[in-house]
Coordinates of C-alpha atoms in Angstrom, one line a residue:
M1283 CA 0.0 0.0 0.0
T1284 CA 1.5 3.3 -1.1
V1285 CA -0.2 6.5 0.0
K1286 CA 0.6 9.7 -1.9
V1287 CA 0.7 12.7 0.5
A1288 CA 0.7 16.5 0.0
I1289 CA 1.6 19.0 2.6
A1290 CA 0.2 22.6 2.4
G1291 CA 2.3 24.9 4.5
C1292 CA 5.5 22.7 4.3
T1293 CA 7.9 25.4 5.4
G1294 CA 6.5 26.0 8.9
Y1295 CA 7.3 24.1 12.0
A1296 CA 4.3 21.8 11.7
G1297 CA 5.0 21.1 8.1
G1298 CA 8.7 20.4 8.7
E1299 CA 7.8 18.0 11.5
L1300 CA 5.3 16.2 9.3
L1301 CA 8.1 15.7 6.7
R1302 CA 10.6 14.5 9.3
L1303 CA 8.1 11.9 10.5
L1304 CA 6.9 10.9 7.0
A1305 CA 10.4 10.2 5.9
Q1306 CA 10.4 7.1 8.1
H1307 CA 6.8 6.1 7.2
P1308 CA 6.9 2.9 5.1
E1309 CA 3.6 3.4 3.3
V1310 CA 4.0 7.0 2.3
E1311 CA 5.2 8.7 -0.9
V1312 CA 5.5 12.5 -0.4
G1313 CA 4.0 14.4 -3.3
A1314 CA 3.4 18.1 -3.5
L1315 CA 5.0 20.4 -0.9
T1316 CA 3.4 23.8 -1.0
G1317 CA 3.7 27.3 0.5
R1318 CA 2.7 30.8 -0.1
S1319 CA 5.5 33.4 0.2
S1320 CA 8.0 30.5 0.0
A1321 CA 6.7 29.2 -3.4
G1322 CA 9.6 28.7 -5.7
D1323 CA 12.2 28.1 -3.0
R1324 CA 14.1 24.9 -2.4
L1325 CA 12.9 23.3 0.8
V1326 CA 16.5 23.2 2.1
Q1327 CA 16.3 27.0 2.5
H1328 CA 13.6 26.5 5.2
H1329 CA 14.4 23.1 6.6
P1330 CA 18.1 22.3 6.3
Q1331 CA 17.6 19.4 8.7
L1332 CA 15.5 17.5 6.2
S1333 CA 18.2 16.1 3.9
A1334 CA 15.7 13.6 2.3
Y1335 CA 13.8 16.5 0.8
A1336 CA 16.6 19.1 0.3
D1337 CA 16.2 19.6 -3.4
R1338 CA 12.4 19.7 -3.5
I1339 CA 10.9 22.9 -4.7
V1340 CA 8.1 24.5 -2.8
E1341 CA 5.0 24.9 -5.0
P1342 CA 2.2 27.4 -4.7
T1343 CA -0.7 26.4 -2.4
E1344 CA -3.3 25.9 -5.0
L1345 CA -6.1 23.4 -5.5
A1346 CA -4.6 22.2 -8.8
T1347 CA -1.4 21.3 -6.9
L1348 CA -3.1 19.5 -4.1
R1349 CA -5.6 17.5 -6.1
G1350 CA -4.7 13.9 -7.0
H1351 CA -3.2 13.0 -3.6
D1352 CA -4.6 10.4 -1.3
V1353 CA -3.9 12.5 1.8
V1354 CA -3.6 16.3 2.1
F1355 CA -2.2 17.8 5.3
L1356 CA -3.1 21.4 6.0
A1357 CA -0.4 23.0 8.1
L1358 CA -1.7 26.5 7.6
P1359 CA -2.4 29.6 9.7
H1360 CA -5.8 29.6 11.5
G1361 CA -8.6 30.6 9.1
A1362 CA -6.8 29.5 5.9
S1363 CA -7.8 25.8 5.9
G1364 CA -11.6 26.2 5.6
P1365 CA -11.8 27.6 2.0
L1366 CA -9.2 25.3 0.7
A1367 CA -10.7 22.2 2.3
A1368 CA -14.1 23.0 0.9
E1369 CA -12.8 22.5 -2.6
L1370 CA -11.0 19.2 -2.1
S1371 CA -12.6 15.9 -3.0
Q1372 CA -14.6 14.1 -0.4
D1373 CA -12.6 11.0 -1.3
T1374 CA -9.3 12.7 -0.2
L1375 CA -8.3 12.3 3.4
V1376 CA -7.8 15.9 4.6
I1377 CA -6.1 16.4 7.9
D1378 CA -6.1 20.0 9.3
A1379 CA -3.3 20.8 11.8
G1380 CA -4.8 24.2 12.4
A1381 CA -7.7 25.2 14.5
D1382 CA -10.4 25.8 11.8
F1383 CA -12.5 22.6 12.4
R1384 CA -11.8 21.8 16.1
L1385 CA -14.6 23.6 17.9
E1386 CA -18.2 22.5 17.9
S1387 CA -19.5 25.9 18.9
S1388 CA -19.6 28.6 16.2
Q1389 CA -20.2 31.2 18.9
E1390 CA -17.0 30.2 20.8
W1391 CA -15.1 30.1 17.5
Q1392 CA -16.2 33.6 16.6
A1393 CA -15.5 34.9 20.2
F1394 CA -11.9 33.5 20.2
Y1395 CA -10.9 33.7 16.6
G1396 CA -13.0 36.6 15.3
S1397 CA -14.0 35.1 11.9
P1398 CA -16.8 32.9 10.5
H1399 CA -16.8 29.3 11.7
A1400 CA -15.8 26.8 8.9
G1401 CA -17.5 23.9 10.6
T1402 CA -16.6 20.9 12.8
W1403 CA -14.7 17.8 11.7
P1404 CA -14.0 14.6 13.7
Y1405 CA -11.6 15.3 16.4
G1406 CA -8.1 13.8 16.0
M1407 CA -7.4 12.5 19.5
P1408 CA -7.6 8.7 19.4
E1409 CA -7.3 8.3 23.2
L1410 CA -10.8 9.8 23.7
P1411 CA -13.4 7.1 24.4
G1412 CA -14.8 5.7 21.1
Q1413 CA -12.7 8.1 19.0
R1414 CA -10.7 5.5 17.2
E1415 CA -13.8 4.1 15.6
V1416 CA -14.8 7.6 14.5
L1417 CA -11.4 8.3 13.0
A1418 CA -11.4 4.9 11.2
Q1419 CA -14.5 6.0 9.1
T1420 CA -13.7 9.6 8.2
R1421 CA -12.1 11.5 5.4
R1422 CA -11.8 14.7 7.4
V1423 CA -9.8 15.1 10.7
A1424 CA -9.2 18.2 12.9
V1425 CA -5.9 17.7 14.8
P1426 CA -6.2 18.9 18.4
G1427 CA -4.3 21.9 19.8
C1428 CA -1.1 21.1 21.7
F1429 CA -2.3 22.5 25.0
P1430 CA -5.6 20.7 24.8
T1431 CA -3.8 17.4 24.0
T1432 CA -1.5 17.8 27.0
A1433 CA -4.2 18.8 29.5
T1434 CA -6.8 16.3 28.2
L1435 CA -4.4 13.3 28.5
A1436 CA -3.4 14.5 32.0
L1437 CA -7.0 14.6 33.2
L1438 CA -8.8 11.9 31.1
P1439 CA -8.7 9.0 33.5
A1440 CA -9.7 11.1 36.4
V1441 CA -12.7 12.6 34.6
T1442 CA -14.0 9.4 33.0
A1443 CA -13.7 7.5 36.4
R1444 CA -15.6 10.4 38.1
L1445 CA -12.7 11.1 40.5
V1446 CA -13.1 14.8 39.6
T1447 CA -16.2 16.6 38.3
G1448 CA -14.3 18.8 35.8
E1449 CA -15.2 21.9 37.7
D1450 CA -12.6 24.3 39.0
V1451 CA -9.8 22.8 36.9
V1452 CA -6.6 24.8 37.1
I1453 CA -3.9 24.4 34.4
V1454 CA -0.5 26.0 34.3
A1455 CA 1.6 25.0 31.3
P1456 CA 5.1 26.2 30.4
T1457 CA 5.6 25.9 26.6
A1458 CA 8.1 26.5 23.9
P1459 CA 7.8 29.4 21.4
S1460 CA 7.7 26.9 18.4
G1461 CA 4.0 26.6 19.2
A1462 CA 3.5 30.1 17.9
G1463 CA 4.9 29.2 14.5
K1464 CA 7.8 30.6 12.5
A1465 CA 6.5 34.1 11.8
A1466 CA 8.9 36.8 13.2
K1467 CA 7.4 38.4 16.4
A1468 CA 9.2 40.6 18.8
H1469 CA 8.3 38.6 21.9
L1470 CA 9.7 35.4 20.4
M1471 CA 13.1 36.9 19.7
A1472 CA 16.0 35.2 21.6
S1473 CA 16.8 38.6 23.2
E1474 CA 13.3 38.6 24.8
L1475 CA 13.0 34.9 25.6
L1476 CA 16.4 33.9 27.0
G1477 CA 16.6 33.9 30.8
S1478 CA 13.0 34.7 31.2
A1479 CA 9.5 33.1 31.6
T1480 CA 6.4 35.0 30.7
A1481 CA 2.7 34.2 31.2
Y1482 CA 0.4 35.1 28.3
G1483 CA -3.3 34.6 27.4
V1484 CA -4.0 35.2 31.1
G1485 CA -7.5 35.4 32.4
G1486 CA -9.2 33.0 30.0
G1487 CA -7.9 34.7 26.9
H1488 CA -6.0 31.9 25.2
R1489 CA -7.7 30.4 22.2
H1490 CA -7.3 26.8 23.5
N1491 CA -9.6 27.5 26.4
P1492 CA -12.9 26.5 24.7
E1493 CA -11.2 23.4 23.2
I1494 CA -10.1 22.2 26.7
R1495 CA -13.6 22.7 28.0
Q1496 CA -15.0 20.9 25.0
N1497 CA -12.8 17.9 25.7
L1498 CA -13.8 17.8 29.3
R1499 CA -17.4 17.7 28.3
R1500 CA -16.6 14.8 25.9
L1501 CA -15.2 12.9 28.8
G1502 CA -18.3 13.4 30.9
A1503 CA -17.9 16.6 32.8
A1504 CA -21.3 18.3 32.8
E1505 CA -20.3 21.9 33.4
P1506 CA -16.5 22.2 33.3
T1507 CA -14.8 25.3 34.4
V1508 CA -11.1 25.9 33.5
S1509 CA -8.5 28.5 34.5
F1510 CA -5.7 28.0 32.0
T1511 CA -2.4 29.9 32.1
P1512 CA 0.2 29.2 29.5
V1513 CA 3.8 30.3 30.2
L1514 CA 6.4 31.0 27.5
V1515 CA 9.8 29.6 28.4
P1516 CA 13.2 29.5 26.6
M1517 CA 13.2 26.0 25.1
S1518 CA 12.7 25.0 21.4
R1519 CA 10.0 22.3 22.0
G1520 CA 7.8 21.0 24.7
I1521 CA 4.8 21.5 27.0
L1522 CA 4.6 20.6 30.7
A1523 CA 1.1 21.0 32.0
T1524 CA 0.3 20.9 35.7
C1525 CA -3.5 20.2 36.1
T1526 CA -5.3 20.2 39.4
A1527 CA -9.0 19.7 40.2
P1528 CA -11.1 19.1 43.4
L1529 CA -11.7 15.5 44.1
A1530 CA -15.3 14.5 43.8
S1531 CA -15.1 12.4 47.0
P1532 CA -12.3 11.4 49.4
T1533 CA -9.8 9.4 47.3
T1534 CA -6.3 8.1 47.9
A1535 CA -3.3 8.5 45.6
D1536 CA -3.3 4.7 45.2
Q1537 CA -6.9 4.7 43.9
V1538 CA -6.2 7.5 41.5
R1539 CA -3.1 5.7 40.2
Q1540 CA -5.1 2.5 39.6
A1541 CA -7.6 4.5 37.5
Y1542 CA -4.7 5.8 35.4
L1543 CA -3.1 2.4 35.1
E1544 CA -6.4 0.9 33.8
A1545 CA -7.1 3.8 31.4
Y1546 CA -3.6 3.9 29.8
A1547 CA -2.6 0.2 29.9
D1548 CA -3.0 -0.3 26.2
E1549 CA -2.3 3.2 24.9
P1550 CA 0.8 3.2 22.6
F1551 CA 1.6 6.9 23.1
V1552 CA 0.7 7.6 26.7
Q1553 CA 3.2 6.6 29.4
L1554 CA 2.2 6.6 33.1
L1555 CA 5.6 7.0 34.8
P1556 CA 6.6 5.0 37.9
E1557 CA 5.5 6.4 41.2
G1558 CA 7.5 9.3 42.3
Q1559 CA 8.9 10.1 38.9
W1560 CA 7.6 13.2 37.2
P1561 CA 7.3 14.1 33.5
Q1562 CA 9.9 16.3 31.9
T1563 CA 9.8 17.8 28.5
Q1564 CA 13.3 16.6 27.5
S1565 CA 12.2 13.0 27.8
A1566 CA 9.5 13.5 25.2
L1567 CA 11.7 15.4 22.7
G1568 CA 11.1 14.3 19.1
S1569 CA 8.8 11.5 20.2
N1570 CA 5.0 10.9 19.9
M1571 CA 4.8 10.0 23.5
C1572 CA 3.0 11.9 26.3
Q1573 CA 4.3 11.2 29.7
V1574 CA 1.9 11.4 32.7
Q1575 CA 2.1 11.3 36.4
V1576 CA -0.7 11.7 39.0
T1577 CA -1.1 12.1 42.8
V1578 CA -3.4 13.6 45.4
D1579 CA -2.8 16.7 47.4
E1580 CA -4.6 15.6 50.5
A1581 CA -4.4 18.9 52.3
A1582 CA -6.0 20.7 49.4
G1583 CA -8.4 17.9 48.5
R1584 CA -7.3 18.1 44.9
L1585 CA -6.0 15.7 42.2
V1586 CA -2.7 16.8 40.7
A1587 CA -1.9 15.4 37.2
I1588 CA 1.2 16.4 35.2
A1589 CA 1.8 15.7 31.5
A1590 CA 4.7 16.4 29.2
L1591 CA 4.9 16.1 25.4
D1592 CA 6.7 17.5 22.4
N1593 CA 4.3 20.2 21.1
L1594 CA 5.4 19.6 17.5
T1595 CA 5.1 15.8 17.5
K1596 CA 2.4 14.4 19.8
G1597 CA 1.1 18.0 20.1
T1598 CA 0.6 18.4 16.3
S1599 CA 2.3 16.5 13.5
G1600 CA 2.7 13.1 15.2
A1601 CA -1.0 13.2 16.2
A1602 CA -1.8 14.0 12.5
I1603 CA 0.0 11.0 11.3
Q1604 CA -1.5 8.8 14.0
C1605 CA -5.0 9.9 12.8
M1606 CA -3.9 9.3 9.1
N1607 CA -3.0 5.7 10.0
L1608 CA -6.3 5.1 11.6
A1609 CA -8.3 6.6 8.8
L1610 CA -6.4 4.5 6.2
G1611 CA -6.7 1.3 8.1
L1612 CA -3.0 1.1 8.9
P1613 CA -1.6 0.1 12.3
E1614 CA -1.9 3.2 14.4
T1615 CA 1.8 3.3 15.3
T1616 CA 3.1 3.1 11.7
G1617 CA 6.0 5.6 11.2
L1618 CA 5.8 6.8 14.7
H1619 CA 7.7 6.0 17.9
G1620 CA 7.7 6.9 21.6
Q1621 CA 11.4 7.2 22.1
G1622 CA 12.7 10.6 23.0
V1623 CA 16.1 12.2 22.5
A1624 CA 18.4 12.8 25.4
P1625 CA 20.4 14.6 26.7

């Protein structure tokens, strides 16, 4: 089985990570690589690390270029995927790495993104209950945001087992600037970042807030409330999310851990660490693995769950390939691995 794949937005971080991972996928032939301002460039000008594609020419992001492929990945800025996807054949597997199709509520989309809502596609998180079956039967996939992936995998067993209600969830998540893309921005310059940590999107303003709440509802939380604070830190990749929530009833750390062991026993890309060992971003670097640890703060009566992942791999491009595999009937782990790079 050979699958011909196109990547729209190949010169960005997500596009480059897709190419890095697809280079080791045994069933994939990489076809068109497209961009906008980068059209006509050699790919090596943007991704010198991708030696397998160094001499490829970036083509314009046009329908005529993308048609004829089995799979089209859209690694485009928010708002750009909708119009393009609408013109692609329903027989083509289209996987959007942006936010355009993640939210179910058009009101929340408009409130957080300020543009018309393009619609809702099947959500690309296989670990959600019943979601693998959904992804196996679709030709449209919305890849989750990196923060929602991290927070959801940290909290999933606790919410599904009713150990917490999903109310008064507090999430603090240091992250790398690569999540903001490659566009030049003053606050992402090394002179601004190095030696500093900066909170942003404070007070419910970050665009991933509605997606996190949406996921908690999918897990069974009736009226989830979330206080989410991302923190920009000087590292290239990674997210470390510390998530806390009030326990629904008196529960021990051992009971909580057992719920997590049962929930993640068969998950290929979620690792519950040994007791007393805490996730760190460097352990997930370059892998499709999300590391998780959980305990109970007895004095506060709260569950504490911590998760770490690579925001460009499991947080974006690795998840996209995981979903592609499911939609094509391939083994879910094909072309992916859970081994990080250290030191």
